[in-house]
Tab-separated table of C-alpha atoms in Angstrom:
chain	number	residue	atom	x	y	z
K	1	UNK	CA	-95.465	23.194	191.700
K	2	UNK	CA	-91.856	23.145	192.866
K	3	UNK	CA	-90.585	23.207	196.421
K	4	UNK	CA	-89.712	26.913	196.358
K	5	UNK	CA	-93.301	27.819	195.467
K	6	UNK	CA	-94.648	25.504	198.170
K	7	UNK	CA	-92.330	27.060	200.765
K	8	UNK	CA	-93.374	30.538	199.679
K	9	UNK	CA	-97.027	29.605	200.222
K	10	UNK	CA	-96.221	28.145	203.641
K	11	UNK	CA	-94.171	31.173	204.649
K	12	UNK	CA	-97.025	33.489	203.643
K	13	UNK	CA	-99.191	31.762	206.256
K	14	UNK	CA	-96.711	32.337	209.101
K	15	UNK	CA	-97.917	34.427	212.028
K	16	UNK	CA	-95.635	36.974	213.757
K	17	UNK	CA	-94.117	35.628	216.967
K	18	UNK	CA	-95.514	32.134	216.455
K	19	UNK	CA	-92.251	30.542	215.295
K	20	UNK	CA	-90.547	31.083	218.631
K	21	UNK	CA	-93.526	29.664	220.545
K	22	UNK	CA	-93.713	26.608	218.290
K	23	UNK	CA	-89.975	25.975	218.433
K	24	UNK	CA	-90.091	26.018	222.230
K	25	UNK	CA	-93.206	23.854	222.494
K	26	UNK	CA	-92.006	21.249	219.981
K	27	UNK	CA	-88.389	21.498	221.189
K	28	UNK	CA	-87.122	22.201	217.690
K	29	UNK	CA	-83.596	23.085	216.659
K	30	UNK	CA	-84.578	23.049	212.979
K	31	UNK	CA	-86.095	26.108	211.305
K	32	UNK	CA	-89.712	26.823	212.262
K	33	UNK	CA	-91.772	29.208	210.142
K	34	UNK	CA	-94.646	29.802	212.558
K	35	UNK	CA	-97.498	28.422	210.443
K	36	UNK	CA	-100.612	27.287	212.372
K	37	UNK	CA	-101.709	23.733	211.659
K	38	UNK	CA	-105.100	24.700	210.117
K	39	UNK	CA	-103.256	26.797	207.536
K	40	UNK	CA	-100.959	23.888	206.681
K	41	UNK	CA	-104.040	21.686	206.340
K	42	UNK	CA	-105.647	24.188	203.968
K	43	UNK	CA	-102.576	24.397	201.759
K	44	UNK	CA	-101.894	20.673	201.578
K	45	UNK	CA	-105.554	19.952	200.805
K	46	UNK	CA	-105.340	22.273	197.808
K	47	UNK	CA	-102.059	20.719	196.711
K	48	UNK	CA	-103.481	17.190	196.936
K	49	UNK	CA	-106.401	18.224	194.731
K	50	UNK	CA	-104.245	19.848	192.070
K	51	UNK	CA	-101.277	17.455	191.839
K	52	UNK	CA	-100.935	13.902	190.588
K	53	UNK	CA	-99.747	11.226	193.002
K	54	UNK	CA	-96.320	11.217	191.370
K	55	UNK	CA	-96.056	15.003	191.637
K	56	UNK	CA	-97.212	14.918	195.255
K	57	UNK	CA	-94.608	12.313	196.061
K	58	UNK	CA	-91.885	14.413	194.456
K	59	UNK	CA	-93.025	17.555	196.252
K	60	UNK	CA	-93.259	15.696	199.565
K	61	UNK	CA	-89.723	14.380	199.115
K	62	UNK	CA	-88.417	17.874	198.394
K	63	UNK	CA	-90.296	19.432	201.307
K	64	UNK	CA	-88.952	16.797	203.692
K	65	UNK	CA	-85.421	17.430	202.459
K	66	UNK	CA	-85.608	21.115	203.474
K	67	UNK	CA	-85.682	20.008	207.154
K	68	UNK	CA	-88.072	22.874	207.948
K	69	UNK	CA	-90.588	21.937	210.648
K	70	UNK	CA	-93.786	22.860	208.806
K	71	UNK	CA	-92.396	21.606	205.504
K	72	UNK	CA	-91.917	18.120	206.955
K	73	UNK	CA	-95.444	18.158	208.360
K	74	UNK	CA	-96.784	19.347	205.004
K	75	UNK	CA	-94.856	16.552	203.288
K	76	UNK	CA	-96.610	13.980	205.469
K	77	UNK	CA	-100.025	15.566	204.911
K	78	UNK	CA	-99.501	15.475	201.154
K	79	UNK	CA	-99.282	11.694	201.323
K	80	UNK	CA	-102.040	11.039	203.875
K	81	UNK	CA	-104.715	9.447	201.717
K	82	UNK	CA	-106.620	6.193	202.035
K	83	UNK	CA	-106.652	5.144	198.394
K	84	UNK	CA	-103.582	5.588	196.223
K	85	UNK	CA	-103.204	3.482	193.102
K	86	UNK	CA	-99.808	1.847	192.690
K	87	UNK	CA	-98.664	3.241	196.021
K	88	UNK	CA	-95.302	1.445	196.149
K	89	UNK	CA	-93.237	4.618	195.539
K	90	UNK	CA	-95.206	6.462	198.239
K	91	UNK	CA	-94.674	3.617	200.712
K	92	UNK	CA	-90.949	3.567	199.903
K	93	UNK	CA	-90.664	7.312	200.529
K	94	UNK	CA	-92.547	7.133	203.820
K	95	UNK	CA	-90.359	4.257	204.995
K	96	UNK	CA	-87.244	6.278	204.163
K	97	UNK	CA	-88.329	8.994	206.610
K	98	UNK	CA	-88.729	6.762	209.655
K	99	UNK	CA	-85.066	6.693	210.647
K	100	UNK	CA	-85.067	10.528	210.648
K	101	UNK	CA	-87.908	10.941	213.148
K	102	UNK	CA	-86.844	13.109	216.084
K	103	UNK	CA	-90.003	15.019	216.969
K	104	UNK	CA	-93.395	13.707	218.047
K	105	UNK	CA	-95.320	16.160	215.875
K	106	UNK	CA	-93.451	15.300	212.680
K	107	UNK	CA	-93.415	11.591	213.510
K	108	UNK	CA	-97.146	11.485	214.272
K	109	UNK	CA	-98.112	13.190	211.023
K	110	UNK	CA	-95.873	10.853	209.058
K	111	UNK	CA	-97.255	7.839	210.945
K	112	UNK	CA	-100.763	8.916	209.969
K	113	UNK	CA	-99.722	8.677	206.319
K	114	UNK	CA	-97.961	5.365	206.972
K	115	UNK	CA	-101.057	3.899	208.623
K	116	UNK	CA	-103.051	4.465	205.421
K	117	UNK	CA	-100.494	2.496	203.434
K	118	UNK	CA	-100.501	-0.298	206.022
K	119	UNK	CA	-104.281	-0.602	205.814
K	120	UNK	CA	-104.005	-0.690	202.039
K	121	UNK	CA	-101.428	-3.516	202.194
K	122	UNK	CA	-101.246	-5.149	205.652
K	123	UNK	CA	-98.376	-7.419	204.597
K	124	UNK	CA	-96.242	-4.305	205.088
K	125	UNK	CA	-96.440	-5.027	208.812
K	126	UNK	CA	-93.478	-7.335	208.162
K	127	UNK	CA	-91.399	-4.225	207.453
K	128	UNK	CA	-92.844	-2.416	210.467
K	129	UNK	CA	-91.846	-5.295	212.718
K	130	UNK	CA	-88.191	-4.597	211.880
K	131	UNK	CA	-88.679	-1.122	213.380
K	132	UNK	CA	-89.394	-2.679	216.765
K	133	UNK	CA	-85.769	-3.858	216.912
K	134	UNK	CA	-84.248	-0.492	215.985
K	135	UNK	CA	-81.716	1.240	218.204
K	136	UNK	CA	-83.631	4.475	217.581
K	137	UNK	CA	-86.437	5.214	220.030
K	138	UNK	CA	-88.493	7.173	217.488
K	139	UNK	CA	-88.361	4.273	215.045
K	140	UNK	CA	-89.511	1.813	217.705
K	141	UNK	CA	-92.293	4.187	218.720
K	142	UNK	CA	-93.443	4.532	215.104
K	143	UNK	CA	-94.290	0.820	215.011
K	144	UNK	CA	-97.074	1.437	217.544
K	145	UNK	CA	-98.234	4.861	216.363
K	146	UNK	CA	-98.502	3.773	212.722
K	147	UNK	CA	-100.530	0.692	213.634
K	148	UNK	CA	-103.153	2.464	215.761
K	149	UNK	CA	-105.921	1.634	213.232
K	150	UNK	CA	-105.813	-1.963	214.472
K	151	UNK	CA	-106.547	-0.742	218.006
K	152	UNK	CA	-109.668	1.038	216.760
K	153	UNK	CA	-111.302	-1.713	214.699
K	154	UNK	CA	-114.637	-3.275	215.573
K	155	UNK	CA	-115.883	-6.701	214.476
K	156	UNK	CA	-112.462	-7.785	213.283
K	157	UNK	CA	-112.014	-10.390	210.598
K	158	UNK	CA	-109.690	-13.235	211.647
K	159	UNK	CA	-106.740	-11.759	209.724
K	160	UNK	CA	-107.077	-8.396	211.453
K	161	UNK	CA	-107.475	-10.107	214.826
K	162	UNK	CA	-104.150	-11.826	214.199
K	163	UNK	CA	-102.600	-8.504	213.254
K	164	UNK	CA	-103.911	-6.889	216.429
K	165	UNK	CA	-102.400	-9.662	218.520
K	166	UNK	CA	-99.121	-9.332	216.652
K	167	UNK	CA	-98.951	-5.621	217.449
K	168	UNK	CA	-99.886	-6.232	221.077
K	169	UNK	CA	-96.931	-8.601	221.155
K	170	UNK	CA	-94.693	-5.724	220.121
K	171	UNK	CA	-96.223	-3.569	222.860
K	172	UNK	CA	-95.575	-6.306	225.409
K	173	UNK	CA	-91.920	-6.395	224.398
K	174	UNK	CA	-91.739	-2.609	224.847
K	175	UNK	CA	-92.962	-2.685	228.451
K	176	UNK	CA	-89.417	-3.048	229.779
K	177	UNK	CA	-88.334	0.058	227.824
K	178	UNK	CA	-88.398	2.950	230.303
K	179	UNK	CA	-88.324	5.752	227.720
K	180	UNK	CA	-91.240	8.150	228.329
K	181	UNK	CA	-92.283	8.248	224.671
K	182	UNK	CA	-92.305	4.460	224.377
K	183	UNK	CA	-94.379	4.103	227.536
K	184	UNK	CA	-96.714	6.831	226.271
K	185	UNK	CA	-97.165	4.953	222.985
K	186	UNK	CA	-98.074	1.736	224.823
K	187	UNK	CA	-100.617	3.610	226.920
K	188	UNK	CA	-102.021	5.362	223.845
K	189	UNK	CA	-102.448	2.089	221.928
K	190	UNK	CA	-104.163	0.391	224.854
K	191	UNK	CA	-106.360	3.399	225.593
K	192	UNK	CA	-107.684	3.351	222.027
K	193	UNK	CA	-108.060	-0.425	222.168
K	194	UNK	CA	-110.091	-0.192	225.377
K	195	UNK	CA	-112.871	1.640	223.508
K	196	UNK	CA	-113.281	-1.325	221.150
K	197	UNK	CA	-112.087	-4.338	223.142
K	198	UNK	CA	-112.061	-3.590	226.845
K	199	UNK	CA	-111.504	-7.210	227.820
K	200	UNK	CA	-108.341	-7.529	225.742
K	201	UNK	CA	-107.049	-4.309	227.265
K	202	UNK	CA	-107.722	-5.639	230.754
K	203	UNK	CA	-105.920	-8.876	229.891
K	204	UNK	CA	-102.861	-6.961	228.689
K	205	UNK	CA	-102.801	-4.867	231.846
K	206	UNK	CA	-103.216	-7.959	234.006
K	207	UNK	CA	-100.170	-9.504	232.343
K	208	UNK	CA	-97.970	-6.429	231.926
K	209	UNK	CA	-99.482	-3.462	233.758
K	210	UNK	CA	-97.359	-3.987	236.845
K	211	UNK	CA	-94.217	-3.428	234.767
K	212	UNK	CA	-95.481	-0.341	232.953
K	213	UNK	CA	-94.773	3.154	234.212
K	214	UNK	CA	-97.599	4.459	236.333
K	215	UNK	CA	-98.634	7.227	233.933
K	216	UNK	CA	-98.759	4.781	231.007
K	217	UNK	CA	-100.840	2.315	232.971
K	218	UNK	CA	-103.268	5.083	233.916
K	219	UNK	CA	-103.444	6.203	230.286
K	220	UNK	CA	-104.207	2.661	229.152
K	221	UNK	CA	-107.000	2.276	231.712
K	222	UNK	CA	-108.505	5.736	231.228
K	223	UNK	CA	-111.753	4.462	229.679
K	224	UNK	CA	-112.068	1.188	231.572
K	225	UNK	CA	-115.025	1.565	233.915
K	226	UNK	CA	-113.584	-0.733	236.565
K	227	UNK	CA	-110.030	0.619	236.400
C-alpha cells in the first residue's frame, strides 16, 4: 500500500461538515479531512494486520509527511504496538516526529506509540530526558506523556521504581513552568500515579503542590480520598 491509497481510504471515511468542527476543536491550521477517530482506528487496524513492520514504518513516515491531521494520527496508530522485533527503525522514526509536535491530539497518539517502545527498551529514557531540556513546549510535554506507563505500574521491580522516581524528578523540574499544557501534563501524571501509589503522589504534592497551578494541583489530587 502506498500513501496515496491510504489517503484515499481515509478520505472515504470523512463525514460532511466534520472537518470544520474538528479543525476548530483541535485548533488546526493544517488540512483536516473530517474522519472520526473510530474510522481511523478501523483502517489502521487493518493496515497493521496486512503490512510488515518495515512497510508500516514506511507508510507511517509517508503519512506523517503529508501534514494532514488524520494522516499524522494514522501514522502514529500504525506504529502503536507492544511487541515489534528489531524496533530500532521504528523508534528512530518516532523520535524524529517529536520536534514537530504542535497539537495535543497528534502528540498524544504519537506518545502512545513511543511509550510502547520505551517499555520495550527502558534505556531509551536517556533520550527522553534530553526532551525535558528542549526549548519547545510540546517536546518537554512529551517526556511526561510518553512515560505515563510508569505512573500506572503496580508492584514495581526496583529498576522500574528508579525509573518512576527519575520521571517524577522531571515533573518536579517542570513545576516552575507556567505553560498550561505543561501543568496539565504534571497533573495528569500524578493523577494516574495516585491510583497506584497514593502516598508517593501525596509526597510530591506536599513538596511541590504549592507551586503548581491550582487546576493542575486539583487534577493531581482528584482520586486522593483526603485531598
